[in-house]
PDB file of C-alpha atoms in Angstrom:
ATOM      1  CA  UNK A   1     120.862  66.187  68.012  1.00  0.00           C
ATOM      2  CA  UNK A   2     118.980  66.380  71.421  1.00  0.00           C
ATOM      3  CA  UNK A   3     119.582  68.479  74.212  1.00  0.00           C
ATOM      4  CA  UNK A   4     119.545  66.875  78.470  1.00  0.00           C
ATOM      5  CA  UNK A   5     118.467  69.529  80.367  1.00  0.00           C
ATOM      6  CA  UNK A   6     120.296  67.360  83.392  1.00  0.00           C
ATOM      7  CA  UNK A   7     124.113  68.724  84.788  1.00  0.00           C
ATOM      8  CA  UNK A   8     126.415  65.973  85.015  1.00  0.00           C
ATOM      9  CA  UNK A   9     125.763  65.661  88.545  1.00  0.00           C
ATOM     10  CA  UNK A  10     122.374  64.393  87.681  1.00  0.00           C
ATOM     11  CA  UNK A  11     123.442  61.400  86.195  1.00  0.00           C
ATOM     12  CA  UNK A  12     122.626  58.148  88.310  1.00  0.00           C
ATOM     13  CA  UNK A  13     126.446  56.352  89.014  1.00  0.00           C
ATOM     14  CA  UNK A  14     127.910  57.818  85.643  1.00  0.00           C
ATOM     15  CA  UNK A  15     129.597  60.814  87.009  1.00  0.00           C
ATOM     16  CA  UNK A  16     131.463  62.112  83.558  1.00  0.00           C
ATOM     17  CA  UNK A  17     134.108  63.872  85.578  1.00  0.00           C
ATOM     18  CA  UNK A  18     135.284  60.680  87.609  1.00  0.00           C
ATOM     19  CA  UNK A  19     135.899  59.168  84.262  1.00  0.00           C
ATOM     20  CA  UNK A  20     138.027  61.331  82.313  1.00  0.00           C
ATOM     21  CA  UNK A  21     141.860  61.228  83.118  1.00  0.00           C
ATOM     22  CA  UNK A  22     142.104  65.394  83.405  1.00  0.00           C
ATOM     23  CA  UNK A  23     140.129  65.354  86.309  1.00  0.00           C
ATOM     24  CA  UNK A  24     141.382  62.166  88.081  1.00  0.00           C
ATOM     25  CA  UNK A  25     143.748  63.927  90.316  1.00  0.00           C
ATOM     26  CA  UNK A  26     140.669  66.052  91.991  1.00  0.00           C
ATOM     27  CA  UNK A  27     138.999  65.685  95.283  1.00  0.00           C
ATOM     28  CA  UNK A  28     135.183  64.953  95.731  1.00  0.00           C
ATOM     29  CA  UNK A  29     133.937  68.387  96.332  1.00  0.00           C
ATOM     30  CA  UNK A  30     136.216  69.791  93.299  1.00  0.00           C
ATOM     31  CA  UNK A  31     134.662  67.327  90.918  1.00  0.00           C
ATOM     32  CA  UNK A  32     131.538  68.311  92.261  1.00  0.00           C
ATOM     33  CA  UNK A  33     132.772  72.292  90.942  1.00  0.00           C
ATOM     34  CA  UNK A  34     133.422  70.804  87.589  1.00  0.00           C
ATOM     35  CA  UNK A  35     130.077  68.759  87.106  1.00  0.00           C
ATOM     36  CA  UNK A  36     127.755  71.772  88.038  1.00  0.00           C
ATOM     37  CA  UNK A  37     129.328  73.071  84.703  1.00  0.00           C
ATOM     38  CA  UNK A  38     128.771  70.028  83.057  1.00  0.00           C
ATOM     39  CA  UNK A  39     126.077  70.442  79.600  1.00  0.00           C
ATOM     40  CA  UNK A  40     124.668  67.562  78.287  1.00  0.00           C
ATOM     41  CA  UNK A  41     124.098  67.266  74.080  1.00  0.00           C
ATOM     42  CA  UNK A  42     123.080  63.802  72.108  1.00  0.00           C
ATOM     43  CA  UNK A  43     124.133  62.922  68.379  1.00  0.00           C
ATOM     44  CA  UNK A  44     123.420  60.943  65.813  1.00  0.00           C
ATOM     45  CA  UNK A  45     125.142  58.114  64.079  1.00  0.00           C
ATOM     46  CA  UNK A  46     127.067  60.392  61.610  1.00  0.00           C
ATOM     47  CA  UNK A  47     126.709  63.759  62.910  1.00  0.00           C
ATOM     48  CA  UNK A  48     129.517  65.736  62.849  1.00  0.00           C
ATOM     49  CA  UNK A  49     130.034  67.257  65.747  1.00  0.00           C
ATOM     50  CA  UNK A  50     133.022  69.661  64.965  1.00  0.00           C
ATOM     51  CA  UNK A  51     134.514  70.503  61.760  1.00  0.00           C
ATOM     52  CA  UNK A  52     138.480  71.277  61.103  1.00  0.00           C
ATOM     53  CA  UNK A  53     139.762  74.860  61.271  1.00  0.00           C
ATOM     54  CA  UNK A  54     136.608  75.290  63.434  1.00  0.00           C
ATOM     55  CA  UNK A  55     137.266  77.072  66.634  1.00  0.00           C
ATOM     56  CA  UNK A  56     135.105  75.604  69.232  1.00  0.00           C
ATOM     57  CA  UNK A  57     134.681  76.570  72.837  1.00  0.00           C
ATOM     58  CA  UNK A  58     134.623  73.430  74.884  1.00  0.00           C
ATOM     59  CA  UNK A  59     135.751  70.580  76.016  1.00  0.00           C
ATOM     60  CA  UNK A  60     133.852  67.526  75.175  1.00  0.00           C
ATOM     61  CA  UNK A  61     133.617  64.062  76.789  1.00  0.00           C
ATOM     62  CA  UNK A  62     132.531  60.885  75.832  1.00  0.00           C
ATOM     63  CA  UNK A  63     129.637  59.594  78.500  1.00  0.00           C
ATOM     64  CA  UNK A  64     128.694  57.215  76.041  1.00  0.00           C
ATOM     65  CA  UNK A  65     129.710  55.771  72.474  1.00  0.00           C
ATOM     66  CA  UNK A  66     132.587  56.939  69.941  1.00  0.00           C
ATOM     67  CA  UNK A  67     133.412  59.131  67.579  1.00  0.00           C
ATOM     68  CA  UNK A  68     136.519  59.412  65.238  1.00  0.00           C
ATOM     69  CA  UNK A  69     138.418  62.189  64.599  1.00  0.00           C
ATOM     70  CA  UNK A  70     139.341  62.782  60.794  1.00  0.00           C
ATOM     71  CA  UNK A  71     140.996  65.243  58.310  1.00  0.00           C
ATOM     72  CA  UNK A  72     140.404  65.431  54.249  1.00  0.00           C
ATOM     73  CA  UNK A  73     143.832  65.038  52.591  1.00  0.00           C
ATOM     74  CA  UNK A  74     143.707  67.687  49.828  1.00  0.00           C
ATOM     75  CA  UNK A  75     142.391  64.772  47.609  1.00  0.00           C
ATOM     76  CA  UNK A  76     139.120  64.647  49.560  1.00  0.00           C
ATOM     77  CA  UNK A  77     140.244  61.564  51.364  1.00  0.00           C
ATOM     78  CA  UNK A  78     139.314  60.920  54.776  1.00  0.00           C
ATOM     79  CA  UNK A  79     142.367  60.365  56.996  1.00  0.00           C
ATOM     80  CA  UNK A  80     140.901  58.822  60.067  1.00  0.00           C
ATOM     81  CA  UNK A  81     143.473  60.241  63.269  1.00  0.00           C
ATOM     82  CA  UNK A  82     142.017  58.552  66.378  1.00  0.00           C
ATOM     83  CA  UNK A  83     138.819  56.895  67.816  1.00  0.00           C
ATOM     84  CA  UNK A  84     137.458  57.843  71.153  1.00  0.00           C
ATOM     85  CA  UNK A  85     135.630  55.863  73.176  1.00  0.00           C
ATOM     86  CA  UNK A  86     133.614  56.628  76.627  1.00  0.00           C
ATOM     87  CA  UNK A  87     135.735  58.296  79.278  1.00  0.00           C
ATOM     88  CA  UNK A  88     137.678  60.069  76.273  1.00  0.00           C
ATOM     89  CA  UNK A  89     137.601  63.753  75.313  1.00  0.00           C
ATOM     90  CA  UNK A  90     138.853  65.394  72.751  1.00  0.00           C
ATOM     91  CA  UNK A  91     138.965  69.379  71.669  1.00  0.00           C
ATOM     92  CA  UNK A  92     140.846  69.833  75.142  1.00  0.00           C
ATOM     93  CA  UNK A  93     143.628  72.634  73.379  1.00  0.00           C
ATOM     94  CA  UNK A  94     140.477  75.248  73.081  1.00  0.00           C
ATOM     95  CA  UNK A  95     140.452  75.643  77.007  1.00  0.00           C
ATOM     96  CA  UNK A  96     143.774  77.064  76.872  1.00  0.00           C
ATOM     97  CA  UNK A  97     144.107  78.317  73.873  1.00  0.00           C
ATOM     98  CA  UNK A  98     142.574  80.148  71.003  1.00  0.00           C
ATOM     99  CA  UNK A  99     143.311  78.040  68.072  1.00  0.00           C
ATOM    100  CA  UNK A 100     141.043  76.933  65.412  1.00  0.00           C
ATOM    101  CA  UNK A 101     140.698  72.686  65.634  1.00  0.00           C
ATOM    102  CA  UNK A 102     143.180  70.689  63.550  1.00  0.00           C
ATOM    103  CA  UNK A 103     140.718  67.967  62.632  1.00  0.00           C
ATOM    104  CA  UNK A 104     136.940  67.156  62.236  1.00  0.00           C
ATOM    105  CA  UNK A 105     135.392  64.893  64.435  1.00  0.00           C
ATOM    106  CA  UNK A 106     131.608  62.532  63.800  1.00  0.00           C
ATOM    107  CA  UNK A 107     129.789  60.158  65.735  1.00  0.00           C
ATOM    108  CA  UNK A 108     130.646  56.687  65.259  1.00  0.00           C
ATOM    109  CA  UNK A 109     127.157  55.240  66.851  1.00  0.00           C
ATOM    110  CA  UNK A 110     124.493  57.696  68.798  1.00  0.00           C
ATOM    111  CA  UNK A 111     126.702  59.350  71.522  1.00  0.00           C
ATOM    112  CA  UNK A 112     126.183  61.637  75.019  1.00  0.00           C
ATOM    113  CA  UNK A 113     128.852  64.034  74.940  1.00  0.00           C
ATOM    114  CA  UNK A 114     129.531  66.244  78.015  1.00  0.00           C
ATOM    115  CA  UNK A 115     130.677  69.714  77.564  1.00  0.00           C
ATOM    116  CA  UNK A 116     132.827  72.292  79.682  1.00  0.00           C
ATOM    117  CA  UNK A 117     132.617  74.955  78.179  1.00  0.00           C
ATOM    118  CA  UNK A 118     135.664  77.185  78.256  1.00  0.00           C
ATOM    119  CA  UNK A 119     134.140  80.273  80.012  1.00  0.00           C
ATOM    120  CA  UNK A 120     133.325  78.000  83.202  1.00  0.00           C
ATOM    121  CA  UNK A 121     136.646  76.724  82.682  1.00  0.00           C
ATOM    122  CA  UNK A 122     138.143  79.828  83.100  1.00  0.00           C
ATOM    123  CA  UNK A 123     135.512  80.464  85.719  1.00  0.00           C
ATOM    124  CA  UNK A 124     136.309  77.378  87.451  1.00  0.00           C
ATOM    125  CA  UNK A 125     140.233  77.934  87.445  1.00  0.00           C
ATOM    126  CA  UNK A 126     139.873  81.667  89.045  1.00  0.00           C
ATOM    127  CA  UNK A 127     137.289  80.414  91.778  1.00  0.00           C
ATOM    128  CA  UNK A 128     139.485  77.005  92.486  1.00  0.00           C
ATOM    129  CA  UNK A 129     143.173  77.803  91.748  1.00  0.00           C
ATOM    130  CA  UNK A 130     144.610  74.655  93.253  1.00  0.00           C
ATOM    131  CA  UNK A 131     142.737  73.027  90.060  1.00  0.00           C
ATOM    132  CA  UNK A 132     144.116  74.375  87.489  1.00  0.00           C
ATOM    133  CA  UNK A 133     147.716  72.754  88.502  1.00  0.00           C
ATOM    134  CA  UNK A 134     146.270  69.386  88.128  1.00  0.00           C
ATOM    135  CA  UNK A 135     144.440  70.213  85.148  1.00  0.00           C
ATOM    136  CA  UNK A 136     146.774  71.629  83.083  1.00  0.00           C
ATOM    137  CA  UNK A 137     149.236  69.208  83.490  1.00  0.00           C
ATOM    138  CA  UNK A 138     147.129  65.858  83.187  1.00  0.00           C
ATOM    139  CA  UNK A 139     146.538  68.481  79.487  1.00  0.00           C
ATOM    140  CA  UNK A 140     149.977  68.183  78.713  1.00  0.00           C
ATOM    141  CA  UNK A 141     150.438  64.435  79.620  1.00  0.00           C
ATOM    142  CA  UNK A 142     147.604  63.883  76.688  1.00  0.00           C
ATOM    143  CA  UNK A 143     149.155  65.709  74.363  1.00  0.00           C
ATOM    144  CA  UNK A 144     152.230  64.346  74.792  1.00  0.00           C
ATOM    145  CA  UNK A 145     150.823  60.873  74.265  1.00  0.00           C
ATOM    146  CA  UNK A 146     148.696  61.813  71.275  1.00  0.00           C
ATOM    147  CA  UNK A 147     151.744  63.107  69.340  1.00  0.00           C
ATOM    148  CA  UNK A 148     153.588  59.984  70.704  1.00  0.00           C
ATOM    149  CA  UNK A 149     150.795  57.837  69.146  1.00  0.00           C
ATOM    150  CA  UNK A 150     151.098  59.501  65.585  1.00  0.00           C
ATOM    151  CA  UNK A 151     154.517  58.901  65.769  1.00  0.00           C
ATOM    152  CA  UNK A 152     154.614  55.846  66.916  1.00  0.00           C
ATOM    153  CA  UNK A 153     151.950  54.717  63.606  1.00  0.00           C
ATOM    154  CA  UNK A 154     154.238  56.562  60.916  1.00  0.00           C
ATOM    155  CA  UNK A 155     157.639  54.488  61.932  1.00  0.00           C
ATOM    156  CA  UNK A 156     155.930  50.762  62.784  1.00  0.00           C
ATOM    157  CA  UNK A 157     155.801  47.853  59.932  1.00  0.00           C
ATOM    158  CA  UNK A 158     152.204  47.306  58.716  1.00  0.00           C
ATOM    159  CA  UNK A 159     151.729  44.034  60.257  1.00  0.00           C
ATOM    160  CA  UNK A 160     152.809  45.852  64.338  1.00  0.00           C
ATOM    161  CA  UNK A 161     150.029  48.631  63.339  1.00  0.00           C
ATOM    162  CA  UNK A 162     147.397  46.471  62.818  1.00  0.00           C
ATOM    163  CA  UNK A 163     148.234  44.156  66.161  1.00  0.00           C
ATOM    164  CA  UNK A 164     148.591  47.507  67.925  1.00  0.00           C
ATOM    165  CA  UNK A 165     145.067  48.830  67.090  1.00  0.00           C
ATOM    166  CA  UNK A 166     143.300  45.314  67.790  1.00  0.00           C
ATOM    167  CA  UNK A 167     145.234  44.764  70.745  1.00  0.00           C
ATOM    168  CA  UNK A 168     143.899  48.468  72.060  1.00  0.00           C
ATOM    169  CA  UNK A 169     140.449  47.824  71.124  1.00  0.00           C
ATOM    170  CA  UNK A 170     140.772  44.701  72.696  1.00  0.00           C
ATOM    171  CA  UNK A 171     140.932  46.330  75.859  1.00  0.00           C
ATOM    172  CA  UNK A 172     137.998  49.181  75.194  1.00  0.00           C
ATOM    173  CA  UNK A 173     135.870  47.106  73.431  1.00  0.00           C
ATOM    174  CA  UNK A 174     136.298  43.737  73.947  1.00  0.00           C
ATOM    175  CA  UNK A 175     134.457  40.572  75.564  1.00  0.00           C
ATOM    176  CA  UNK A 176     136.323  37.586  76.811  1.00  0.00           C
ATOM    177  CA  UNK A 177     134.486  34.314  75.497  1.00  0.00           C
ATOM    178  CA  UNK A 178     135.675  31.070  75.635  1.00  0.00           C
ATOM    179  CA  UNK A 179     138.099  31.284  72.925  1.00  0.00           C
ATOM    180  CA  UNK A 180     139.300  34.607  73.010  1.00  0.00           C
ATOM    181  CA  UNK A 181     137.897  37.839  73.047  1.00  0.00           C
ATOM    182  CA  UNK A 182     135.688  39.010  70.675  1.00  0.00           C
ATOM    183  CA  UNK A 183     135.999  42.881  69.702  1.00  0.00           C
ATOM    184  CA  UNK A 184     132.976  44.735  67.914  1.00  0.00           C
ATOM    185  CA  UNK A 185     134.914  47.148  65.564  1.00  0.00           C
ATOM    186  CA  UNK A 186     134.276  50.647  66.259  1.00  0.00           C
ATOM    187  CA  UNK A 187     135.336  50.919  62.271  1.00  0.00           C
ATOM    188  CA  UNK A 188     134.036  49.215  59.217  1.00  0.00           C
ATOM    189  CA  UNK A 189     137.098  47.285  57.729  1.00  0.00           C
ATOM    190  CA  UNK A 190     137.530  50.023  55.114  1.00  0.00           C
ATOM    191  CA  UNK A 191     137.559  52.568  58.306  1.00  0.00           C
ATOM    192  CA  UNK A 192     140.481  50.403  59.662  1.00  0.00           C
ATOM    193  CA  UNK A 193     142.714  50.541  56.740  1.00  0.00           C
ATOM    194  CA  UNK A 194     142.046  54.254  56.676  1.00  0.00           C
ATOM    195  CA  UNK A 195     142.649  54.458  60.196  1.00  0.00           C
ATOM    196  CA  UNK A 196     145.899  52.305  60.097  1.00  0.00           C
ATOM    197  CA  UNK A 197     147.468  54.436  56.609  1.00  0.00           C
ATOM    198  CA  UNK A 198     146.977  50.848  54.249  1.00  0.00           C
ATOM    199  CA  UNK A 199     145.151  49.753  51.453  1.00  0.00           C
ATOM    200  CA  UNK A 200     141.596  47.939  52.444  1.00  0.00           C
ATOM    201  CA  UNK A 201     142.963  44.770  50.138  1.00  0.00           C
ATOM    202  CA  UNK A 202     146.210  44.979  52.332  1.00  0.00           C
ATOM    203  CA  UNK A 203     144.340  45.247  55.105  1.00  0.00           C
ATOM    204  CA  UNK A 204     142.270  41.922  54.091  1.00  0.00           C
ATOM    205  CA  UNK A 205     145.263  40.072  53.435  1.00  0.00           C
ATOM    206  CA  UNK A 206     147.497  40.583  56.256  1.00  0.00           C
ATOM    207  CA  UNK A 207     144.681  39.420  58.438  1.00  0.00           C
ATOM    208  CA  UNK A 208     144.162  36.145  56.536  1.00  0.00           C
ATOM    209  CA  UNK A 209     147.825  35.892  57.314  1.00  0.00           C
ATOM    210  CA  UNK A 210     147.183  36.795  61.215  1.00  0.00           C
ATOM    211  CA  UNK A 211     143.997  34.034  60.834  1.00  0.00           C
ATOM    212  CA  UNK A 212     146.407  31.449  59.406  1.00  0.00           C
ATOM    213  CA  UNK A 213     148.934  31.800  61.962  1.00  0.00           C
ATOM    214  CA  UNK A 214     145.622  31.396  64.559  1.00  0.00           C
ATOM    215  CA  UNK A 215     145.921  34.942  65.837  1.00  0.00           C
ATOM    216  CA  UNK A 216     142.455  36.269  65.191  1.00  0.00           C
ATOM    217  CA  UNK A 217     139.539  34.880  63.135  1.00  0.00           C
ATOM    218  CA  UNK A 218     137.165  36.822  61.885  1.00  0.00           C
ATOM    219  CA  UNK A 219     133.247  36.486  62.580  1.00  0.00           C
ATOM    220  CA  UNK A 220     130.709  39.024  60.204  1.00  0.00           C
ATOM    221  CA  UNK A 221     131.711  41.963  58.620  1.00  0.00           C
ATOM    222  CA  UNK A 222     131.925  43.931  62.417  1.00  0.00           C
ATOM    223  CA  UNK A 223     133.848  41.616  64.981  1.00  0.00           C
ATOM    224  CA  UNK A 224     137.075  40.056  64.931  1.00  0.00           C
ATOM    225  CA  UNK A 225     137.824  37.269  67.803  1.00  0.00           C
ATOM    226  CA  UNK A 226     141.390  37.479  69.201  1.00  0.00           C
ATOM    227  CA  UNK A 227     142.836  34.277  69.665  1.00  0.00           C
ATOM    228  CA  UNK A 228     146.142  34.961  71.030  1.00  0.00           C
ATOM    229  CA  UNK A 229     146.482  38.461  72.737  1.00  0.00           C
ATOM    230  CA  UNK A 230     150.213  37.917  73.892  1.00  0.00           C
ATOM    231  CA  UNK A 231     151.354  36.992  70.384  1.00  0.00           C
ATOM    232  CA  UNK A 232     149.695  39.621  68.809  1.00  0.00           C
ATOM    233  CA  UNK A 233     151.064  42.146  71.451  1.00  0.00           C
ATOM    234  CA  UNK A 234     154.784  40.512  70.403  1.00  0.00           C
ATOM    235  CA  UNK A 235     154.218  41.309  66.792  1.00  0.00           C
ATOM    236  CA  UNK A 236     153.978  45.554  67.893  1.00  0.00           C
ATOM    237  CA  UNK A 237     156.481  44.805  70.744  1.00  0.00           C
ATOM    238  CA  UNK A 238     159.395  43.371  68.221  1.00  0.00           C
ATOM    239  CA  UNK A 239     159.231  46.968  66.100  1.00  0.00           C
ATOM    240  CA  UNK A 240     161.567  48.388  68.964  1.00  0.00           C
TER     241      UNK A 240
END
């Protein structure tokens, strides 16, 4: 891990604070406030950065890279929850309150994580009251939509999760190209299957079945092309 001795006001037209959805709803100087709070930290490809039933004292956001949050099932299994990508945070229920963190989360790639730590939050909030409105209820929205997410995952057919996830990482990681758009998986295809509740070989052969009906193809063990976006966003769509 390696430490920038740089507040996030330092950074040259990567602002962390514009980026992240809590703080959208905030004024120039007020994001200003936030980013003089703003610590810099650097990890590793697999470094975990916080382990369950840990209870941290920040918030941390993505600058750059991902990370995955996970929990063991009592087998020693890794359940794979979410991936977060740059302008996502996570550990965001430790500013408000003081409860140990309900999964583990590691660096996907080598990431810059900003952190607010919670007593300049608190600091923050007393000096800037009309923040803390904003703030706490852009916290809400997200974990409303988190819990929605889960949800949504347990009660979809196998073939509308897997669309689902490619069509979102579509749109964070993907590159139009002639044919498609090509999508460098944050996940190894053994991640995804965790990720998406399946077997890997289930995995494997409901995408030959999504390459046969010339949906996606694959290309290398890391990329998948997306052939038909709309279709693929049908097959998630038709579960409700």
């Amino acid at each position: 891990m390696e430490h920038c001795e740089m507040n996030c006001g330092s950074c040259i037209g990567k602002l962390c604070t514009k980026r992240v959805p809590i703080f959208s709803g905030l004024e120039e100087n007020q994001l200003i406030e936030v980013a003089k709070r703003i610590v810099h930290k650097s990890y590793e490809k697999g470094s975990i950065i916080l382990s369950e039933n840990d209870n941290p004292d920040f918030l941390a956001i993505i600058n750059e890279g991902s990370v995955k949050a996970f929990k063991l099932t009592p087998e020693g299994r890794e359940q794979i929850l979410y991936v977060f990508t740059e302008g996502d945070f996570f550990a965001e229920h430790a500013l408000l309150f003081n409860r140990p963190a309900f999964y583990s989360i590691a660096a996907l790639e080598r990431v810059m994580l900003c952190f607010l730590y919670k007593k300049d939050f608190q600091r923050l909030l007393r000096d800037n009251p009309d923040i803390s409105i904003k703030i706490i209820s852009e916290l809400g929205e997200r974990l409303f939509r988190l819990e929605n997410a889960v949800q949504n995952m347990d009660v979809r057919s196998v073939e509308s999760r897997i669309s689902m996830v490619l069509s979102e990482w579509a749109d964070k990681f993907g590159v139009p190209q002639r044919e498609g758009i090509l999508v460098k998986m944050p996940l190894s295809r053994e991640g995804l299957a965790n990720y998406i509740g399946i077997a890997r070989e289930t995995l494997s052969r409901k995408l030959g079945s999504m390459e046969s009906e010339g949906l996606v193809r694959s290309v290398g063990n890391k990329s998948i092309l997306i052939l038909n976006k709309k279709a693929l966003e049908k097959n998630f769509g038709s579960d409700f």
